[in-house]
GROMACS .gro file of C-alpha atoms in nm:
model
  253
    1MET     CA    1  16.831  14.501  14.450
    2ASP     CA    2  16.505  14.699  14.394
    3SER     CA    3  16.512  14.891  14.064
    4GLN     CA    4  16.258  15.148  14.193
    5LEU     CA    5  16.414  15.444  14.402
    6ASN     CA    6  16.156  15.660  14.589
    7ASN     CA    7  16.241  16.022  14.662
    8ARG     CA    8  16.014  16.238  14.885
    9PHE     CA    9  16.027  16.611  14.902
   10ARG     CA   10  15.818  16.927  14.901
   11VAL     CA   11  15.756  17.161  14.601
   12GLY     CA   12  15.679  17.530  14.665
   13GLY     CA   13  15.678  17.750  14.976
   14ASP     CA   14  15.727  17.690  15.331
   15ILE     CA   15  15.433  17.685  15.564
   16GLN     CA   16  15.647  17.786  15.872
   17ARG     CA   17  15.774  18.091  15.693
   18SER     CA   18  15.427  18.201  15.585
   19LEU     CA   19  15.304  18.139  15.933
   20GLU     CA   20  15.583  18.362  16.095
   21LYS     CA   21  15.620  18.645  15.844
   22ALA     CA   22  15.369  18.868  15.654
   23TYR     CA   23  15.366  18.782  15.291
   24ARG     CA   24  15.244  18.942  14.961
   25LEU     CA   25  15.105  18.746  14.677
   26ASP     CA   26  15.226  18.810  14.311
   27LEU     CA   27  14.851  18.804  14.172
   28LYS     CA   28  14.947  18.871  13.821
   29SER     CA   29  15.183  18.550  13.812
   30ILE     CA   30  14.922  18.356  14.002
   31PHE     CA   31  14.629  18.429  13.761
   32LYS     CA   32  14.871  18.380  13.464
   33GLU     CA   33  14.965  18.028  13.582
   34GLY     CA   34  14.616  17.946  13.671
   35TRP     CA   35  14.480  18.053  13.312
   36THR     CA   36  14.768  17.862  13.152
   37GLN     CA   37  14.666  17.530  13.357
   38THR     CA   38  14.287  17.598  13.279
   39ARG     CA   39  14.352  17.642  12.905
   40GLY     CA   40  14.576  17.338  12.888
   41HIS     CA   41  14.415  17.102  13.140
   42GLY     CA   42  14.089  17.247  13.222
   43TRP     CA   43  13.835  16.981  13.102
   44GLY     CA   44  13.910  16.709  13.365
   45LEU     CA   45  13.868  16.948  13.643
   46LEU     CA   46  13.542  17.119  13.480
   47ILE     CA   47  13.377  16.781  13.436
   48ALA     CA   48  13.457  16.715  13.803
   49ILE     CA   49  13.310  17.037  13.907
   50ALA     CA   50  13.001  16.971  13.691
   51GLY     CA   51  12.969  16.622  13.850
   52VAL     CA   52  12.986  16.768  14.197
   53LEU     CA   53  12.727  17.036  14.121
   54ALA     CA   54  12.495  16.785  13.972
   55PHE     CA   55  12.514  16.562  14.286
   56TRP     CA   56  12.463  16.869  14.516
   57LEU     CA   57  12.147  16.957  14.334
   58LEU     CA   58  12.024  16.600  14.346
   59LEU     CA   59  12.100  16.577  14.730
   60THR     CA   60  11.955  16.924  14.796
   61GLN     CA   61  11.621  16.820  14.613
   62VAL     CA   62  11.590  16.491  14.808
   63VAL     CA   63  11.718  16.595  15.160
   64LEU     CA   64  11.652  16.985  15.182
   65ALA     CA   65  11.378  17.072  14.936
   66PRO     CA   66  11.091  16.879  15.113
   67HIS     CA   67  11.161  17.080  15.443
   68LEU     CA   68  11.148  17.411  15.255
   69ILE     CA   69  10.828  17.339  15.072
   70ALA     CA   70  10.668  17.219  15.383
   71ASP     CA   71  10.765  17.531  15.558
   72ASP     CA   72  10.899  17.326  15.846
   73ASP     CA   73  11.074  17.475  16.157
   74VAL     CA   74  11.383  17.683  16.076
   75SER     CA   75  11.604  17.477  16.312
   76LEU     CA   76  11.518  17.159  16.132
   77THR     CA   77  11.584  17.316  15.797
   78LEU     CA   78  11.913  17.427  15.921
   79ILE     CA   79  11.996  17.092  16.038
   80MET     CA   80  11.909  16.949  15.694
   81SER     CA   81  12.137  17.209  15.538
   82LEU     CA   82  12.433  17.107  15.763
   83LEU     CA   83  12.365  16.744  15.679
   84VAL     CA   84  12.391  16.826  15.303
   85THR     CA   85  12.710  17.010  15.362
   86VAL     CA   86  12.865  16.727  15.559
   87LEU     CA   87  12.748  16.445  15.309
   88MET     CA   88  12.891  16.661  15.011
   89SER     CA   89  13.219  16.724  15.189
   90PRO     CA   90  13.428  16.437  15.020
   91LEU     CA   91  13.320  16.550  14.668
   92SER     CA   92  13.332  16.921  14.728
   93SER     CA   93  13.694  16.866  14.890
   94SER     CA   94  13.799  16.673  14.603
   95LEU     CA   95  13.785  16.989  14.386
   96ASP     CA   96  14.052  17.157  14.609
   97MET     CA   97  14.278  16.859  14.576
   98LEU     CA   98  14.242  16.840  14.206
   99GLY     CA   99  14.347  17.201  14.185
  100LEU     CA  100  14.640  17.122  14.423
  101GLN     CA  101  14.731  16.830  14.210
  102GLN     CA  102  14.743  17.036  13.888
  103SER     CA  103  14.954  17.294  14.066
  104ILE     CA  104  15.260  17.045  14.059
  105GLY     CA  105  15.191  16.938  13.702
  106VAL     CA  106  14.968  16.632  13.750
  107ARG     CA  107  14.671  16.648  13.533
  108ALA     CA  108  14.331  16.583  13.714
  109ARG     CA  109  14.088  16.340  13.611
  110ALA     CA  110  13.716  16.373  13.676
  111THR     CA  111  13.685  16.036  13.825
  112GLN     CA  112  13.914  16.132  14.102
  113VAL     CA  113  13.629  16.314  14.281
  114PHE     CA  114  13.545  15.960  14.443
  115ASP     CA  115  13.886  15.904  14.555
  116PHE     CA  116  13.833  16.112  14.901
  117PHE     CA  117  13.527  15.921  15.062
  118ARG     CA  118  13.775  15.740  15.278
  119HIS     CA  119  13.831  16.057  15.460
  120PHE     CA  120  13.479  16.122  15.501
  121ALA     CA  121  13.501  16.144  15.891
  122ARG     CA  122  13.778  16.401  15.868
  123LEU     CA  123  13.613  16.607  15.584
  124GLY     CA  124  13.269  16.587  15.745
  125SER     CA  125  13.412  16.710  16.057
  126LEU     CA  126  13.575  16.999  15.879
  127ALA     CA  127  13.264  17.101  15.685
  128LEU     CA  128  13.072  17.115  15.999
  129ILE     CA  129  13.328  17.328  16.197
  130SER     CA  130  13.373  17.565  15.903
  131SER     CA  131  12.986  17.606  15.878
  132VAL     CA  132  12.964  17.681  16.237
  133VAL     CA  133  13.256  17.935  16.239
  134THR     CA  134  13.126  18.122  15.926
  135SER     CA  135  12.752  18.120  16.046
  136VAL     CA  136  12.815  18.238  16.389
  137PHE     CA  137  12.807  18.612  16.324
  138GLY     CA  138  12.434  18.601  16.232
  139PRO     CA  139  12.332  18.516  16.572
  140LEU     CA  140  12.584  18.726  16.731
  141PHE     CA  141  12.484  19.025  16.556
  142ALA     CA  142  12.121  18.964  16.639
  143LEU     CA  143  12.226  18.933  17.008
  144LEU     CA  144  12.399  19.257  17.006
  145HIS     CA  145  12.086  19.417  16.809
  146LEU     CA  146  12.291  19.500  16.505
  147PRO     CA  147  12.163  19.452  16.141
  148VAL     CA  148  12.185  19.091  16.070
  149MET     CA  149  12.266  19.160  15.694
  150MET     CA  150  12.590  19.314  15.816
  151ALA     CA  151  12.695  18.977  15.957
  152LEU     CA  152  12.759  18.869  15.592
  153ILE     CA  153  13.066  19.077  15.593
  154PRO     CA  154  13.265  18.898  15.868
  155SER     CA  155  13.132  18.569  15.764
  156ALA     CA  156  13.266  18.624  15.398
  157VAL     CA  157  13.603  18.738  15.547
  158VAL     CA  158  13.632  18.432  15.759
  159GLY     CA  159  13.517  18.208  15.475
  160MET     CA  160  13.807  18.338  15.287
  161GLY     CA  161  14.037  18.270  15.576
  162LEU     CA  162  13.945  17.896  15.547
  163ILE     CA  163  14.062  17.874  15.199
  164PHE     CA  164  14.359  17.640  15.295
  165THR     CA  165  14.166  17.410  15.523
  166VAL     CA  166  14.099  17.108  15.305
  167PRO     CA  167  14.469  17.067  15.183
  168LEU     CA  168  14.590  17.122  15.537
  169VAL     CA  169  14.388  16.826  15.648
  170LEU     CA  170  14.444  16.600  15.363
  171GLU     CA  171  14.788  16.695  15.247
  172ARG     CA  172  14.940  16.796  15.572
  173GLY     CA  173  14.744  16.555  15.791
  174LEU     CA  174  14.607  16.818  16.041
  175THR     CA  175  14.319  16.753  16.243
  176PRO     CA  176  14.002  16.963  16.121
  177LEU     CA  177  14.022  17.209  16.425
  178ARG     CA  178  14.379  17.261  16.382
  179ALA     CA  179  14.352  17.304  16.006
  180VAL     CA  180  14.091  17.590  16.058
  181LEU     CA  181  14.308  17.756  16.306
  182VAL     CA  182  14.624  17.737  16.087
  183SER     CA  183  14.440  17.844  15.771
  184LEU     CA  184  14.308  18.145  15.966
  185ARG     CA  185  14.672  18.233  16.085
  186LEU     CA  186  14.795  18.209  15.716
  187PHE     CA  187  14.508  18.438  15.595
  188VAL     CA  188  14.597  18.694  15.882
  189HIS     CA  189  14.959  18.699  15.757
  190GLY     CA  190  14.865  18.792  15.405
  191TRP     CA  191  14.499  18.896  15.424
  192PRO     CA  192  14.527  19.216  15.179
  193SER     CA  193  14.652  18.996  14.909
  194ILE     CA  194  14.392  18.716  14.972
  195LEU     CA  195  14.122  18.981  14.984
  196LEU     CA  196  14.222  19.130  14.666
  197LEU     CA  197  14.238  18.788  14.494
  198HIS     CA  198  13.882  18.724  14.592
  199ALA     CA  199  13.777  19.076  14.473
  200VAL     CA  200  13.931  18.996  14.124
  201MET     CA  201  13.747  18.654  14.128
  202ALA     CA  202  13.418  18.831  14.211
  203LEU     CA  203  13.474  19.079  13.914
  204LEU     CA  204  13.542  18.800  13.699
  205LEU     CA  205  13.216  18.617  13.812
  206MET     CA  206  13.007  18.912  13.708
  207LEU     CA  207  13.175  18.917  13.376
  208ALA     CA  208  13.139  18.543  13.333
  209LEU     CA  209  12.774  18.562  13.394
  210ILE     CA  210  12.705  18.826  13.113
  211PRO     CA  211  12.729  18.590  12.822
  212PHE     CA  212  12.466  18.342  12.941
  213GLY     CA  213  12.694  18.198  13.214
  214LEU     CA  214  12.921  18.057  12.953
  215GLY     CA  215  13.221  18.222  13.115
  216LEU     CA  216  13.174  17.984  13.416
  217LEU     CA  217  13.315  17.704  13.180
  218TRP     CA  218  13.670  17.872  13.215
  219LEU     CA  219  13.621  18.068  13.557
  220ALA     CA  220  13.501  17.761  13.783
  221PRO     CA  221  13.832  17.553  13.702
  222LEU     CA  222  14.045  17.869  13.696
  223TYR     CA  223  13.928  17.918  14.077
  224TYR     CA  224  14.032  17.564  14.174
  225ASN     CA  225  14.368  17.600  14.000
  226ILE     CA  226  14.440  17.934  14.159
  227LYS     CA  227  14.359  17.782  14.516
  228GLY     CA  228  14.607  17.499  14.437
  229ILE     CA  229  14.869  17.743  14.319
  230LEU     CA  230  14.814  17.969  14.627
  231TYR     CA  231  14.851  17.667  14.866
  232ARG     CA  232  15.165  17.537  14.685
  233ASP     CA  233  15.340  17.868  14.700
  234LEU     CA  234  15.267  17.928  15.073
  235CYS     CA  235  15.266  17.595  15.231
  236GLY     CA  236  15.453  17.364  14.987
  237ILE     CA  237  15.325  17.039  14.855
  238GLY     CA  238  15.472  16.684  14.948
  239VAL     CA  239  15.536  16.472  14.634
  240GLU     CA  240  15.685  16.130  14.579
  241VAL     CA  241  15.884  16.068  14.282
  242SER     CA  242  15.920  15.696  14.161
  243GLU     CA  243  16.245  15.653  13.953
  244LYS     CA  244  16.140  15.395  13.716
  245PRO     CA  245  16.154  15.429  13.343
  246SER     CA  246  15.801  15.298  13.271
  247GLN     CA  247  15.650  15.521  13.542
  248PRO     CA  248  15.574  15.892  13.601
  249ALA     CA  249  15.589  16.082  13.918
  250HIS     CA  250  15.329  16.032  14.148
  251PHE     CA  251  15.118  16.301  14.369
  252THR     CA  252  15.075  16.141  14.714
  253ALA     CA  253  14.895  16.428  14.894
   0.00000   0.00000   0.00000
């Protein structure tokens, strides 16, 4: 008889309930829990963020910078920018998943940023769809002869609405397009709370930049920890517990 007994269950909220009814977030509790996680287990996530940022800077210099310096056609520069976004998608998405992991008590390791390249096709597609969805307002406003700068407002709001897309693809197994639609539906049902959350994060960002940007050492991992908590509380996270004396619980998202 196998001595290992596997139990699968979901931790946190119910996605169907969040999609059907309006919700209101307890932002005080979310920030408090996120700060506790950041103080106790923030270094692994911070190193992961630093590594992803360094790789993004390198990729930008290699792929995008030559076209900016050469003053190439705008459309070519835009294509190169989208290419960088797609290539970075497994690494940038890993940060969302590490925050998700820590929300259920599994400490993040910096080396886990490389664990999601096997999902490159789905994450690249998601990054491409998300970029198109958030950037469509610029050309639309220009077509309607409206100030293009005003397009930043709906673009930012839609960007907030896409906050759940990565875990919906990787943890729930949704297609990229379906994940975008479900994430926007989740946002619509609780948009005042999510807007307020981002407003608080924007204020904290301004404060973090004051002491030579040193506050970012705490704010960056705090942001991803809060995103993980938010997804857990609204959608629930699937976990697998292996009941074996020598092994801990495993995160299977």
